[in-house]
Amino acid sequence: MSDVHDAVREKYGAIAESVRSSPSDTSGCCGPSTCGCGDPVTSNLYSEAETSTLPADAVTASLGCGNPTALAALEPGQIVLDLGSGGGIDVLLSARRVGPIGKVYGLDMTDEMLALARENQQKAGATNVEFLKGTIERIPLPDSSVDVVISNCVINLSSDKDAVLREAFRVLKPGGRFAVSDVVVRGDVPPGIRRSMELWVGCIAGALEESEYAAKLRDAGFVDVGIEPWRVYGLNDARDFLTKSGIDVDAMAAQVEGRFSSAFIRARKPEGTSCCGPDCCA
């Protein structure tokens, strides 16, 4: 897992530094020069009303594949945790929704991203926000301490998703909600194509198949699990990237078309749950 952490930390640290030093040269996802991410993944995720009053660097550094703040239907006074908060766009949007009596934690393991996020917090004047350093596999918060866990295309980067989901379950209060955006695989995909497509949509391979994601959530103790693909990636979305990877795209079309998508993923921690998992951490 350390190799994956190192790769993610290096890549996203470089993105944050690029945004801080020359914001006009980057544009969402992984930055145009760092991987094969294309516009269909990151475009039209947020409304102009949501982004117009945010710091420009928070918008520029947005690396997601959805809008979990809208998905989560946040309410005033709630405590929210954003896993892999990056430049802070979803934290700042959540802070508006929960208001001054609520609080939003942003968790990230990359020093450069945390520095960028704190700069954006200061520019936005968000006083109900706290950015924490740590990994999503070991969340530095107490048991049953948050109402909602959100995340935006980050869980697919982890090599130990079971640990991430167990930790999300642990920190949620009984009845708390898990509401994330992530990339999922739909059906079987040949290994070579799978890795190339995942590099395109997520930069680091690791997206789960829909049913596997749902099963892992249930294994962690969640109920009311739902996965809703909302943006399905077609062959043409990734054609240029796959061609540059040496893949005969047309020959593989039937095995690629529609197999990857951005999805809204929802689940709930049952009421009356006082331990940190289905086996109470045994």
JSON list of C-alpha atoms in Angstrom, two decimals, residues 72-81 90-105 128-129 147-148 177:
[
{"chain": "A", "resi": 72, "resn": "ALA", "atom": "CA", "xyz": [-25.36, 14.32, 0.26]},
{"chain": "A", "resi": 73, "resn": "ALA", "atom": "CA", "xyz": [-28.23, 16.82, 0.78]},
{"chain": "A", "resi": 74, "resn": "LEU", "atom": "CA", "xyz": [-26.41, 18.39, 3.71]},
{"chain": "A", "resi": 75, "resn": "GLU", "atom": "CA", "xyz": [-28.31, 20.22, 6.45]},
{"chain": "A", "resi": 76, "resn": "PRO", "atom": "CA", "xyz": [-27.42, 23.06, 8.82]},
{"chain": "A", "resi": 77, "resn": "GLY", "atom": "CA", "xyz": [-25.58, 21.93, 11.93]},
{"chain": "A", "resi": 78, "resn": "GLN", "atom": "CA", "xyz": [-24.22, 18.67, 10.51]},
{"chain": "A", "resi": 79, "resn": "ILE", "atom": "CA", "xyz": [-20.63, 17.51, 10.89]},
{"chain": "A", "resi": 80, "resn": "VAL", "atom": "CA", "xyz": [-19.13, 16.38, 7.57]},
{"chain": "A", "resi": 81, "resn": "LEU", "atom": "CA", "xyz": [-15.90, 14.59, 6.64]},
{"chain": "A", "resi": 90, "resn": "ASP", "atom": "CA", "xyz": [-16.11, 20.10, -1.66]},
{"chain": "A", "resi": 91, "resn": "VAL", "atom": "CA", "xyz": [-15.18, 21.13, 1.88]},
{"chain": "A", "resi": 92, "resn": "LEU", "atom": "CA", "xyz": [-15.94, 24.78, 1.15]},
{"chain": "A", "resi": 93, "resn": "LEU", "atom": "CA", "xyz": [-19.22, 23.95, -0.58]},
{"chain": "A", "resi": 94, "resn": "SER", "atom": "CA", "xyz": [-20.20, 21.70, 2.34]},
{"chain": "A", "resi": 95, "resn": "ALA", "atom": "CA", "xyz": [-19.30, 24.43, 4.84]},
{"chain": "A", "resi": 96, "resn": "ARG", "atom": "CA", "xyz": [-21.88, 26.69, 3.21]},
{"chain": "A", "resi": 97, "resn": "ARG", "atom": "CA", "xyz": [-24.55, 24.03, 3.50]},
{"chain": "A", "resi": 98, "resn": "VAL", "atom": "CA", "xyz": [-23.99, 23.10, 7.15]},
{"chain": "A", "resi": 99, "resn": "GLY", "atom": "CA", "xyz": [-23.66, 26.75, 8.21]},
{"chain": "A", "resi": 100, "resn": "PRO", "atom": "CA", "xyz": [-21.82, 28.28, 11.16]},
{"chain": "A", "resi": 101, "resn": "ILE", "atom": "CA", "xyz": [-23.24, 25.79, 13.66]},
{"chain": "A", "resi": 102, "resn": "GLY", "atom": "CA", "xyz": [-21.97, 22.85, 11.56]},
{"chain": "A", "resi": 103, "resn": "LYS", "atom": "CA", "xyz": [-18.42, 21.79, 10.81]},
{"chain": "A", "resi": 104, "resn": "VAL", "atom": "CA", "xyz": [-16.55, 20.22, 7.89]},
{"chain": "A", "resi": 105, "resn": "TYR", "atom": "CA", "xyz": [-13.31, 18.26, 8.12]},
{"chain": "A", "resi": 128, "resn": "ASN", "atom": "CA", "xyz": [-16.31, 26.15, 10.27]},
{"chain": "A", "resi": 129, "resn": "VAL", "atom": "CA", "xyz": [-13.63, 24.15, 8.41]},
{"chain": "A", "resi": 147, "resn": "ASP", "atom": "CA", "xyz": [-22.94, 12.84, 10.41]},
{"chain": "A", "resi": 148, "resn": "VAL", "atom": "CA", "xyz": [-21.92, 12.48, 6.76]},
{"chain": "A", "resi": 177, "resn": "ARG", "atom": "CA", "xyz": [-24.66, 8.66, 5.83]}
]
